Every structure is written in structure tokens, then in C-alpha cells.
Short mmCIF file of C-alpha atoms and ligand atoms in Angstrom, two decimals:
data_model
loop_
_atom_site.label_atom_id
_atom_site.label_comp_id
_atom_site.label_asym_id
_atom_site.label_seq_id
_atom_site.Cartn_x
_atom_site.Cartn_y
_atom_site.Cartn_z
CA UNK A 1 -51.40 63.48 -179.86
CA UNK A 2 -48.21 65.33 -180.72
CA UNK A 3 -48.68 67.75 -183.35
CA UNK A 4 -48.44 66.58 -186.65
CA UNK A 5 -47.83 68.13 -190.07
CA UNK A 6 -50.70 67.17 -191.99
CA UNK A 7 -49.86 67.00 -195.84
CA UNK A 8 -52.52 64.54 -197.08
CA UNK A 9 -55.62 66.89 -197.86
CA UNK A 10 -56.38 65.15 -200.94
CA UNK A 11 -57.07 62.13 -198.84
CA UNK A 12 -59.08 64.11 -196.52
CA UNK A 13 -59.33 67.62 -194.75
CA UNK A 14 -59.94 68.66 -191.16
CA UNK A 15 -63.44 69.94 -190.67
CA UNK A 16 -63.56 73.66 -190.33
CA UNK A 17 -65.11 75.11 -187.23
CA UNK A 18 -67.82 77.09 -188.95
CA UNK A 19 -68.82 73.59 -190.52
CA UNK A 20 -69.07 72.00 -187.22
CA UNK A 21 -70.97 74.82 -185.73
CA UNK A 22 -73.36 74.85 -188.47
CA UNK A 23 -73.93 70.99 -188.06
CA UNK A 24 -74.52 70.98 -184.19
CA UNK A 25 -77.89 72.11 -183.99
CA UNK A 26 -79.04 69.57 -186.40
CA UNK A 27 -78.39 66.73 -183.98
CA UNK A 28 -79.94 67.95 -180.84
CA UNK A 29 -82.25 70.93 -181.70
CA UNK A 30 -83.57 70.72 -185.32
CA UNK A 31 -83.59 66.87 -185.46
CA UNK A 32 -86.88 66.34 -187.03
CA UNK A 33 -87.50 64.38 -189.93
CA UNK A 34 -87.60 66.40 -192.98
CA UNK A 35 -90.72 64.47 -194.40
CA UNK A 36 -92.54 65.25 -191.25
CA UNK A 37 -95.21 68.01 -191.25
CA UNK A 38 -95.01 69.30 -187.70
CA UNK A 39 -92.61 72.36 -187.43
CA UNK A 40 -89.77 70.40 -186.14
CA UNK A 41 -89.79 68.46 -189.52
CA UNK A 42 -90.42 71.48 -191.59
CA UNK A 43 -87.33 73.29 -189.93
CA UNK A 44 -85.29 70.23 -191.19
CA UNK A 45 -86.85 70.41 -194.55
CA UNK A 46 -85.87 74.15 -194.82
CA UNK A 47 -82.28 73.56 -193.84
CA UNK A 48 -82.36 70.85 -196.67
CA UNK A 49 -83.82 73.18 -199.07
CA UNK A 50 -81.15 75.88 -198.00
CA UNK A 51 -78.31 73.67 -198.53
CA UNK A 52 -79.43 72.51 -201.82
CA UNK A 53 -79.75 76.15 -203.06
CA UNK A 54 -76.23 77.06 -201.68
CA UNK A 55 -74.78 74.09 -203.57
CA UNK A 56 -76.53 74.73 -206.87
CA UNK A 57 -75.55 78.31 -206.68
CA UNK A 58 -71.85 77.49 -206.38
CA UNK A 59 -72.09 75.67 -209.70
CA UNK A 60 -74.40 77.69 -211.76
CA UNK A 61 -76.87 75.10 -211.46
CA UNK A 62 -80.77 74.89 -210.35
CA UNK A 63 -81.45 73.38 -206.75
CA UNK A 64 -83.72 70.69 -208.09
CA UNK A 65 -80.68 69.42 -210.17
CA UNK A 66 -78.67 68.70 -207.05
CA UNK A 67 -79.13 65.19 -205.44
CA UNK A 68 -77.42 64.56 -202.21
CA UNK A 69 -75.33 61.28 -201.60
CA UNK A 70 -73.17 59.74 -198.99
CA UNK A 71 -69.95 60.68 -200.60
CA UNK A 72 -68.10 61.03 -203.94
CA UNK A 73 -67.86 57.27 -204.54
CA UNK A 74 -71.72 56.98 -204.52
CA UNK A 75 -72.15 60.05 -206.80
CA UNK A 76 -69.63 58.50 -209.34
CA UNK A 77 -71.32 54.91 -209.19
CA UNK A 78 -74.53 56.64 -209.70
CA UNK A 79 -73.79 58.79 -212.47
CA UNK A 80 -72.10 56.10 -214.46
CA UNK A 81 -74.33 53.09 -213.72
CA UNK A 82 -77.80 54.95 -214.06
CA UNK A 83 -76.52 56.63 -217.30
CA UNK A 84 -75.62 53.18 -218.54
CA UNK A 85 -78.70 51.62 -217.61
CA UNK A 86 -81.14 54.57 -218.74
CA UNK A 87 -79.19 54.94 -222.07
CA UNK A 88 -78.46 51.35 -223.01
CA UNK A 89 -81.20 51.66 -225.75
CA UNK A 90 -79.06 54.08 -227.36
CA UNK A 91 -75.69 52.50 -227.14
CA UNK A 92 -73.40 50.42 -224.92
CA UNK A 93 -70.21 52.53 -225.27
CA UNK A 94 -68.44 54.55 -222.68
CA UNK A 95 -65.51 56.72 -222.77
CA UNK A 96 -63.35 57.51 -219.77
CA UNK A 97 -59.67 57.94 -218.98
CA UNK A 98 -56.90 55.73 -217.63
CA UNK A 99 -56.16 57.87 -214.60
CA UNK A 100 -59.85 58.14 -213.17
CA UNK A 101 -60.37 57.33 -209.42
CA UNK A 102 -61.07 53.75 -208.64
CA UNK A 103 -64.86 54.86 -208.01
CA UNK A 104 -65.22 55.52 -211.87
CA UNK A 105 -62.82 52.87 -213.19
CA UNK A 106 -64.24 49.95 -211.03
CA UNK A 107 -67.74 50.89 -212.11
CA UNK A 108 -66.61 50.94 -215.62
CA UNK A 109 -65.09 47.39 -215.06
CA UNK A 110 -68.33 46.25 -213.60
CA UNK A 111 -70.37 47.60 -216.55
CA UNK A 112 -68.09 45.90 -218.88
CA UNK A 113 -69.12 42.58 -217.28
CA UNK A 114 -72.78 43.43 -218.08
CA UNK A 115 -72.17 43.93 -221.67
CA UNK A 116 -71.16 47.58 -221.91
CA UNK A 117 -67.87 48.50 -223.89
CA UNK A 118 -65.49 51.01 -222.25
CA UNK A 119 -62.69 52.98 -223.99
CA UNK A 120 -59.85 54.17 -221.55
CA UNK A 121 -58.34 57.29 -222.94
CA UNK A 122 -54.63 57.75 -222.27
CA UNK A 123 -52.72 60.73 -221.10
CA UNK A 124 -49.41 62.45 -221.97
CA UNK A 125 -46.47 62.32 -219.46
CA UNK A 126 -47.83 65.43 -217.39
CA UNK A 127 -51.11 63.52 -217.01
CA UNK A 128 -53.27 65.59 -219.67
CA UNK A 129 -55.96 63.69 -221.57
CA UNK A 130 -54.97 62.82 -225.18
CA UNK A 131 -57.86 64.83 -226.71
CA UNK A 132 -57.15 63.23 -230.24
CA UNK A 133 -57.53 59.79 -228.79
CA UNK A 134 -60.80 61.15 -227.24
CA UNK A 135 -62.11 62.19 -230.45
CA UNK A 136 -61.17 59.41 -232.29
CA UNK A 137 -62.91 57.03 -229.62
CA UNK A 138 -66.31 58.62 -230.13
CA UNK A 139 -68.73 56.12 -231.94
CA UNK A 140 -72.07 56.29 -232.78
CA UNK A 141 -73.32 54.07 -229.87
CA UNK A 142 -71.17 56.31 -227.33
CA UNK A 143 -73.61 57.29 -224.49
CA UNK A 144 -71.28 58.72 -221.93
CA UNK A 145 -68.02 60.57 -221.53
CA UNK A 146 -66.70 60.39 -217.65
CA UNK A 147 -63.40 62.37 -217.39
CA UNK A 148 -62.19 63.60 -213.93
CA UNK A 149 -61.80 67.37 -213.44
CA UNK A 150 -58.45 67.12 -211.62
CA UNK A 151 -56.51 64.10 -210.72
CA UNK A 152 -56.38 63.20 -206.90
CA UNK A 153 -52.76 61.91 -207.19
CA UNK A 154 -51.05 64.13 -209.58
CA UNK A 155 -53.22 67.17 -209.46
CA UNK A 156 -53.34 67.46 -213.25
CA UNK A 157 -56.26 69.53 -214.19
CA UNK A 158 -58.26 68.47 -217.44
CA UNK A 159 -59.43 70.47 -220.28
CA UNK A 160 -62.96 70.04 -219.14
CA UNK A 161 -64.64 72.84 -221.13
CA UNK A 162 -63.14 71.31 -224.35
CA UNK A 163 -64.29 68.04 -223.47
CA UNK A 164 -67.73 69.29 -222.42
CA UNK A 165 -67.78 71.05 -225.93
CA UNK A 166 -67.05 67.84 -227.52
CA UNK A 167 -69.61 65.87 -225.93
CA UNK A 168 -72.24 68.48 -226.43
CA UNK A 169 -71.39 68.64 -230.08
CA UNK A 170 -71.77 64.86 -230.39
CA UNK A 171 -74.90 64.56 -228.33
CA UNK A 172 -73.09 62.44 -225.80
CA UNK A 173 -73.65 62.92 -221.80
CA UNK A 174 -70.64 64.18 -219.88
CA UNK A 175 -70.00 63.51 -216.24
CA UNK A 176 -67.00 64.62 -214.21
CA UNK A 177 -65.62 63.47 -210.99
CA UNK A 178 -65.00 66.81 -209.36
CA UNK A 179 -64.06 65.63 -205.95
CA UNK A 180 -60.73 67.18 -206.00
CA UNK A 181 -61.65 70.17 -207.80
CA UNK A 182 -64.99 71.19 -206.38
CA UNK A 183 -64.19 74.09 -203.83
CA UNK A 184 -60.75 74.41 -205.13
CA UNK A 185 -61.41 75.84 -208.53
CA UNK A 186 -64.19 77.82 -209.86
CA UNK A 187 -66.94 75.50 -211.85
CA UNK A 188 -69.84 76.43 -213.81
CA UNK A 189 -71.95 73.62 -215.30
CA UNK A 190 -73.11 75.66 -217.98
CA UNK A 191 -69.95 77.08 -219.29
CA UNK A 192 -68.19 73.88 -219.04
CA UNK A 193 -71.45 71.95 -220.66
CA UNK A 194 -71.36 69.37 -217.69
CA UNK A 195 -74.21 67.20 -217.54
CA UNK A 196 -73.34 65.55 -214.19
CA UNK A 197 -70.81 66.19 -211.44
CA UNK A 198 -69.73 64.43 -208.65
CA UNK A 199 -68.37 66.04 -205.39
CA UNK A 200 -67.52 65.06 -201.81
CA UNK A 201 -67.75 66.90 -198.57
CA UNK A 202 -64.76 65.57 -196.71
CA UNK A 203 -62.32 66.85 -199.57
CA UNK A 204 -63.39 70.50 -198.53
CA UNK A 205 -63.40 70.65 -194.89
CA UNK A 206 -66.77 69.19 -194.65
CA UNK A 207 -68.10 65.88 -193.16
CA UNK A 208 -67.00 62.51 -194.34
CA UNK A 209 -69.81 60.36 -195.83
CA UNK A 210 -71.51 63.34 -197.50
CA UNK A 211 -71.57 64.32 -201.16
CA UNK A 212 -73.54 65.17 -204.15
CA UNK A 213 -74.38 64.60 -207.91
CA UNK A 214 -75.43 67.10 -210.04
CA UNK A 215 -77.84 65.90 -212.70
CA UNK A 216 -78.78 68.40 -215.36
CA UNK A 217 -82.51 68.64 -215.78
CA UNK A 218 -84.14 66.47 -218.49
CA UNK A 219 -81.37 63.70 -218.22
CA UNK A 220 -82.77 60.33 -217.83
CA UNK A 221 -81.38 58.56 -214.80
CA UNK A 222 -82.35 55.83 -212.70
CA UNK A 223 -83.02 55.72 -209.03
CA UNK A 224 -80.02 54.87 -206.97
CA UNK A 225 -82.01 53.75 -203.79
CA UNK A 226 -85.68 52.56 -204.14
CA UNK A 227 -88.05 53.61 -201.29
CA UNK A 228 -89.30 56.99 -200.14
CA UNK A 229 -89.69 60.15 -202.14
CA UNK A 230 -86.48 61.69 -200.60
CA UNK A 231 -84.25 63.30 -203.31
CA UNK A 232 -87.27 63.59 -205.90
CA UNK A 233 -87.60 59.90 -205.67
CA UNK A 234 -84.39 59.05 -206.74
CA UNK A 235 -82.37 58.42 -203.78
CA UNK A 236 -84.58 57.39 -201.05
CA UNK A 237 -83.65 57.22 -197.39
CA UNK A 238 -84.29 59.96 -194.51
CA UNK A 239 -82.03 62.77 -195.36
CA UNK A 240 -78.84 63.02 -193.45
CA UNK A 241 -79.51 66.74 -192.47
CA UNK A 242 -76.51 67.25 -190.35
CA UNK A 243 -74.13 65.97 -193.14
CA UNK A 244 -76.02 67.91 -195.78
CA UNK A 245 -75.81 71.10 -193.73
CA UNK A 246 -72.31 70.51 -192.96
CA UNK A 247 -71.50 69.85 -196.72
CA UNK A 248 -73.13 73.07 -197.62
CA UNK A 249 -71.57 75.12 -194.95
CA UNK A 250 -68.08 73.65 -196.14
CA UNK A 251 -68.95 74.65 -199.87
CA UNK A 252 -70.08 78.19 -198.70
CA UNK A 253 -66.77 78.51 -196.76
CA UNK A 254 -64.60 77.12 -199.68
CA UNK A 255 -66.08 79.46 -202.29
CA UNK A 256 -65.77 82.51 -200.20
CA UNK A 257 -62.21 82.12 -199.43
CA UNK A 258 -61.09 80.32 -202.50
CA UNK A 259 -58.96 83.11 -203.75
CA UNK A 260 -56.81 83.72 -200.76
CA UNK A 261 -56.84 80.01 -200.08
CA UNK A 262 -55.55 79.21 -203.54
CA UNK A 263 -52.96 81.90 -203.17
CA UNK A 264 -51.63 80.50 -199.87
CA UNK A 265 -51.63 76.83 -201.15
CA UNK A 266 -49.84 77.77 -204.37
CA UNK A 267 -47.08 79.72 -202.42
CA UNK A 268 -46.54 76.57 -200.19
CA UNK A 269 -46.66 74.09 -203.25
CA UNK A 270 -44.35 75.93 -205.36
CA UNK A 271 -41.80 76.34 -202.39
CA UNK A 272 -41.88 72.72 -201.75
CA UNK A 273 -41.52 71.78 -205.45
CA UNK A 274 -38.55 74.16 -205.88
CA UNK A 275 -36.78 73.16 -202.69
CA UNK A 276 -37.25 69.48 -203.56
CA UNK A 277 -36.21 69.97 -207.23
CA UNK A 278 -33.16 71.82 -205.99
CA UNK A 279 -31.89 69.74 -202.92
CA UNK A 280 -32.88 66.16 -203.48
CA UNK A 281 -31.27 64.65 -206.44
CA UNK A 282 -32.72 62.06 -208.76
CA UNK A 283 -36.37 63.17 -208.42
CA UNK A 284 -39.22 63.70 -210.78
CA UNK A 285 -42.20 65.91 -210.39
CA UNK A 286 -45.24 64.00 -211.49
CA UNK A 287 -48.25 66.25 -212.90
CA UNK A 288 -48.29 69.15 -215.15
CA UNK A 289 -46.36 72.00 -213.64
CA UNK A 290 -48.92 74.60 -214.16
CA UNK A 291 -52.03 73.04 -214.88
CA UNK A 292 -52.37 71.46 -211.44
CA UNK A 293 -54.39 71.90 -208.31
CA UNK A 294 -53.05 74.64 -206.02
CA UNK A 295 -52.39 72.28 -203.35
CA UNK A 296 -50.69 69.21 -205.31
CA UNK A 297 -47.01 68.12 -205.06
CA UNK A 298 -46.07 64.61 -206.19
CA UNK A 299 -42.70 63.50 -206.82
CA UNK A 300 -41.00 60.13 -207.58
CA UNK A 301 -37.47 59.46 -206.03
CA UNK A 302 -35.27 56.88 -207.66
CA UNK A 303 -33.70 54.04 -205.65
CA UNK A 304 -36.16 54.40 -202.81
CA UNK A 305 -39.61 52.80 -201.96
CA UNK A 306 -42.46 55.33 -201.28
CA UNK A 307 -43.65 53.22 -198.51
CA UNK A 308 -40.57 53.37 -196.35
CA UNK A 309 -40.37 56.98 -196.98
CA UNK A 310 -43.87 57.37 -195.85
CA UNK A 311 -43.40 55.33 -192.62
CA UNK A 312 -40.17 57.08 -191.84
CA UNK A 313 -41.96 60.58 -192.33
CA UNK A 314 -44.89 59.45 -190.08
CA UNK A 315 -42.26 58.86 -187.24
CA UNK A 316 -41.31 62.43 -187.55
CA UNK A 317 -44.98 63.33 -187.48
CA UNK A 318 -45.61 64.13 -191.11
CA UNK A 319 -48.56 62.65 -193.05
CA UNK A 320 -48.21 62.27 -196.55
CA UNK A 321 -49.44 59.73 -199.21
CA UNK A 322 -47.43 57.26 -201.56
CA UNK A 323 -48.12 56.34 -205.16
CA UNK A 324 -48.07 52.44 -204.44
CA UNK A 325 -50.82 50.93 -202.52
CA UNK A 326 -48.74 48.18 -200.66
CA UNK A 327 -50.61 48.98 -197.55
CA UNK A 328 -53.77 48.11 -199.28
CA UNK A 329 -52.57 44.59 -199.95
CA UNK A 330 -51.53 45.19 -203.51
CA UNK A 331 -48.06 45.33 -204.81
CA UNK A 332 -49.12 47.31 -207.85
CA UNK A 333 -47.95 50.70 -208.30
CA UNK A 334 -50.68 53.32 -208.99
CA UNK A 335 -52.48 53.29 -212.18
CA UNK A 336 -52.23 57.02 -212.62
CA UNK A 337 -48.22 56.92 -212.23
CA UNK A 338 -48.02 54.03 -214.65
CA UNK A 339 -50.41 55.91 -217.15
CA UNK A 340 -48.06 58.85 -217.41
CA UNK A 341 -45.44 56.39 -218.43
CA UNK A 342 -43.32 55.87 -215.25
CA UNK A 343 -41.82 52.33 -214.84
CA UNK A 344 -42.81 50.24 -211.97
CA UNK A 345 -39.71 50.83 -210.07
CA UNK A 346 -40.10 54.62 -210.27
CA UNK A 347 -43.64 54.52 -209.57
CA UNK A 348 -42.93 52.73 -206.37
CA UNK A 349 -40.87 55.63 -205.09
CA UNK A 350 -43.50 57.95 -205.30
CA UNK A 351 -44.85 60.60 -202.60
CA UNK A 352 -47.76 62.85 -202.56
CA UNK A 353 -47.89 65.91 -200.46
CA UNK A 354 -51.10 67.87 -200.44
CA UNK A 355 -51.07 71.01 -198.57
CA UNK A 356 -53.76 73.14 -196.96
CA UNK A 357 -54.01 77.01 -196.42
CA UNK A 358 -53.31 76.29 -192.83
CA UNK A 359 -49.87 74.82 -193.23
CA UNK A 360 -46.89 77.28 -192.96
CA UNK A 361 -43.50 77.69 -194.53
CA UNK A 362 -41.71 76.46 -191.50
CA UNK A 363 -43.74 73.20 -191.85
CA UNK A 364 -42.55 73.08 -195.48
CA UNK A 365 -39.07 73.59 -194.37
CA UNK A 366 -39.40 70.93 -191.87
CA UNK A 367 -40.78 68.53 -194.23
CA UNK A 368 -37.98 69.15 -196.86
CA UNK A 369 -35.32 68.66 -194.22
CA UNK A 370 -36.65 65.39 -192.90
CA UNK A 371 -37.27 64.20 -196.55
CA UNK A 372 -33.41 64.87 -197.40
CA UNK A 373 -32.29 63.10 -194.30
CA UNK A 374 -34.65 60.11 -194.76
CA UNK A 375 -34.18 59.65 -198.60
CA UNK A 376 -30.28 59.66 -198.13
CA UNK A 377 -30.56 57.02 -195.55
CA UNK A 378 -32.83 54.88 -197.54
CA UNK A 379 -30.43 55.30 -200.39
CA UNK A 380 -27.36 54.33 -198.63
CA UNK A 381 -29.15 50.94 -197.85
CA UNK A 382 -30.19 50.53 -201.47
CA UNK A 383 -28.02 47.97 -203.63
CA UNK A 384 -29.30 49.76 -206.85
CA UNK A 385 -28.14 52.88 -205.64
CA UNK A 386 -24.60 51.41 -204.66
CA UNK A 387 -24.32 50.00 -208.32
CA UNK A 388 -25.56 53.17 -209.85
CA UNK A 389 -22.92 55.18 -207.88
CA UNK A 390 -20.25 52.83 -208.95
CA UNK A 391 -21.10 52.86 -212.38
CA UNK A 392 -21.45 56.45 -212.30
CA UNK A 393 -17.87 56.69 -210.88
CA UNK A 394 -16.56 54.60 -213.59
CA UNK A 395 -18.00 57.06 -216.38
CA UNK A 396 -16.49 60.04 -214.83
C1 PLP B 1 -61.95 61.17 -202.67
C2 PLP B 1 -62.28 61.00 -203.98
C3 PLP B 1 -63.40 60.12 -204.48
C4 PLP B 1 -64.14 59.40 -203.42
O1 PLP B 1 -64.85 60.37 -202.60
P1 PLP B 1 -65.35 59.65 -200.93
O2 PLP B 1 -66.33 60.89 -200.62
O3 PLP B 1 -64.30 59.48 -200.26
O4 PLP B 1 -66.38 58.60 -201.62
C5 PLP B 1 -63.78 60.04 -205.72
N1 PLP B 1 -62.89 60.74 -206.77
C6 PLP B 1 -61.95 61.46 -206.56
C7 PLP B 1 -61.23 62.20 -207.69
C8 PLP B 1 -61.46 61.47 -205.12
O5 PLP B 1 -60.26 62.18 -204.74
#
């Protein structure tokens, strides 16, 4: 394949070489079942224990508070459904935000069909949770607050510590979908009063289909998968040792290079944002300028379709993502972009670029040049743009 400029690291990331290296022996050498008593099995068990320790340490948690899953969606589903079930005796009200990932939103919708009530808290024009609205939504029967750490589309980082403090004070459980934040930002479950936290391996240069849910000791939960005693009886099934070892290797790597990775990404991010703002007219930066993930750039461009922009960027070997989901068979623009107050029309003209520390300034330059050319071309074909130009001429 021709060399691509990969700017879709919020969708997934490339596995790091040290992650692959850590995983390989698990396939062919220590391939035993961690539940077996012979040494091939205990080797696997040891690797599993070590991985659990690595993950726990990265969060300030205890190893027995980490439950491995097959990804972020599974962890989100588990956290929300199991809490709802285990605490239904206390109340049936859940609080979340309007900009959660579908793994949380659709789980909440599912629970609404089962007699739960859900409050979807709004966000301001930059995507920051409306804290007053959150406080006002709390009821005596509220059992769970689930708010994402950082948004996957616009990169906005939420006031997690403040939310955690409110939840703790009111005696409500607090879950956070930290899939985008874990490995990118320092997180401490004690400091932030987090009771449950979801993360995913493939968003931090680890393997796909891996992840974990942190569940604070003492919290009532329900088993996700019934069967054997794996994951302390809460998620049965022979452990995915290569995946878990890969996830832990990825976490270890992410935390050890976090500072320099963040610095590199922010430099690329800010360079992109500044060039786009300066050189492409009629655009809007989505998400908070400062409280945003180090690798996230998200813009709306007037008079164009994000999908067309994506396809034309792909022809130039540039991988990005748009704010509308036309490709997935729906014409609805992103719920996140609508929640920050964009019109359907503007939301449809959105583009997300998420960098990694491996990208270069030259790639950013190439991307901006391509974008300028493509956007100009798309606008020249847009009747809306033509009208707009005519009107403006009339005004001047
Ligand atoms: C990617 C993502 C998920 C889903 O994780 P998977 O491992 O792909 O299932 C959940 N939440 C957020 C915020 C994400 O970005």
C-alpha cells in the first residue's frame, strides 16, 4: 500500500512494536490456559496477574479492581447495565450526557425500555458539561452518573474531578468512559472519585478487541458473562492472554512516553488548527480550544459535505473522519455536533483529524494544502456558496 498520512487515531491506532513483541510468545510459547495447574498454565496465569498489576498501577487502583473485557464498548455496557440491575432496588434514575459514545447512549436507551429513567445533560458550545444542569438533575432515586472523560469527536475534556466529588457527596456511583483519555491523560481513580472506568486497548496502540473495566472494591455489580470463575466470576471465559498482555504493554508504553507524546501531539495539533483557521475561510473549530485532547482537531466548513471532503482526502492518501454518519447508512449528523449547537447543515461539513506522535509537520503541511484545494473545489460546485458569494457582493 502507498504511504498514507494517518490522521484518525481516535478511531483506532497502529500497534506499537513493543506491544506486538510482548504478545507474540503468548500465541506460540506460553499458550496455556490460565486456569490449568501445570506450569504452562501457571505461566499464562502469571502473565495475566502481571498485566492486571500494570493496569491497576496506571490508575492508582488495586489489581483485583480490574476486569478485562473485549473492548471499550463491552466495558461501557457492563458498567451501565450491571449497575442498573444491581442498584434498581435503590432507584431507577441514571444521569449521563448528550455527547456520550453510543456504547453508553444506546445502553441507556435500552435501559429506558426496561423501566429506567435517564437524564441527558447538555453541554455548552465548546462541549463542556453544564454542571448546574447536572446538579439540578440529581434525584433521591439517582443511582448512577456516567459521563465520559474526553469526547471522541471534539476532544473536549470534562471536569471529571468535580463530577466525581458531586457523585461522592450525594452517594451516587460514578462511571466514566475513559476510552479516549486513558493513556493520553494522567488519571487517578482516588483523586477523581471514579467508581468505574472503561478503557480500550486499540485506542492506545494496543490490540483491538481488548479493554478493561475498573470497578471499585465493594461496589455491587452483576456478572457480565456467566460460566467459569475467570475475572473473579464476573466475566467468564478463557482469558485472552495475548490480548491482555498486549493491552498492558500498550498501557505501560503510553504512560512512560506520555509527556513527550503529549508535547509532540500538541505541537502538531496546534499547528494544524492555526493553519486551518488562518488559511481556510468560513470554518469553525469544534470543541474547547484549551480543554481538549492533545491529538484532536475538529472543524466544520461551511458550504461543503464532510463526506465528500473525506473521500477526496482519501484519494490523496489522507485518513480522517467526518462528523456525519452517511457511510453508516444514516443521514443524521453527529449527535455531538448537534449537542454543541451546530445546525444540521454546518454539522454535515465537519472533519476530525486526530494525530499521533509519529506524524510530522510536513504531513500537516501536506494535509492543509490538500484541504485548501479540495474545499475550494467543493465550494466552487456548491449552489449555496454561489448564492452566498452573490449576496455578499451585493452587500459590499
Ligand atoms: C472507541 C470508543 C469506544 C468503544 O471502544 P471499542 O474498544 O472500540 O469497543 C467507547 N467510547 C469511546 C469514547 C470511544 O472512543
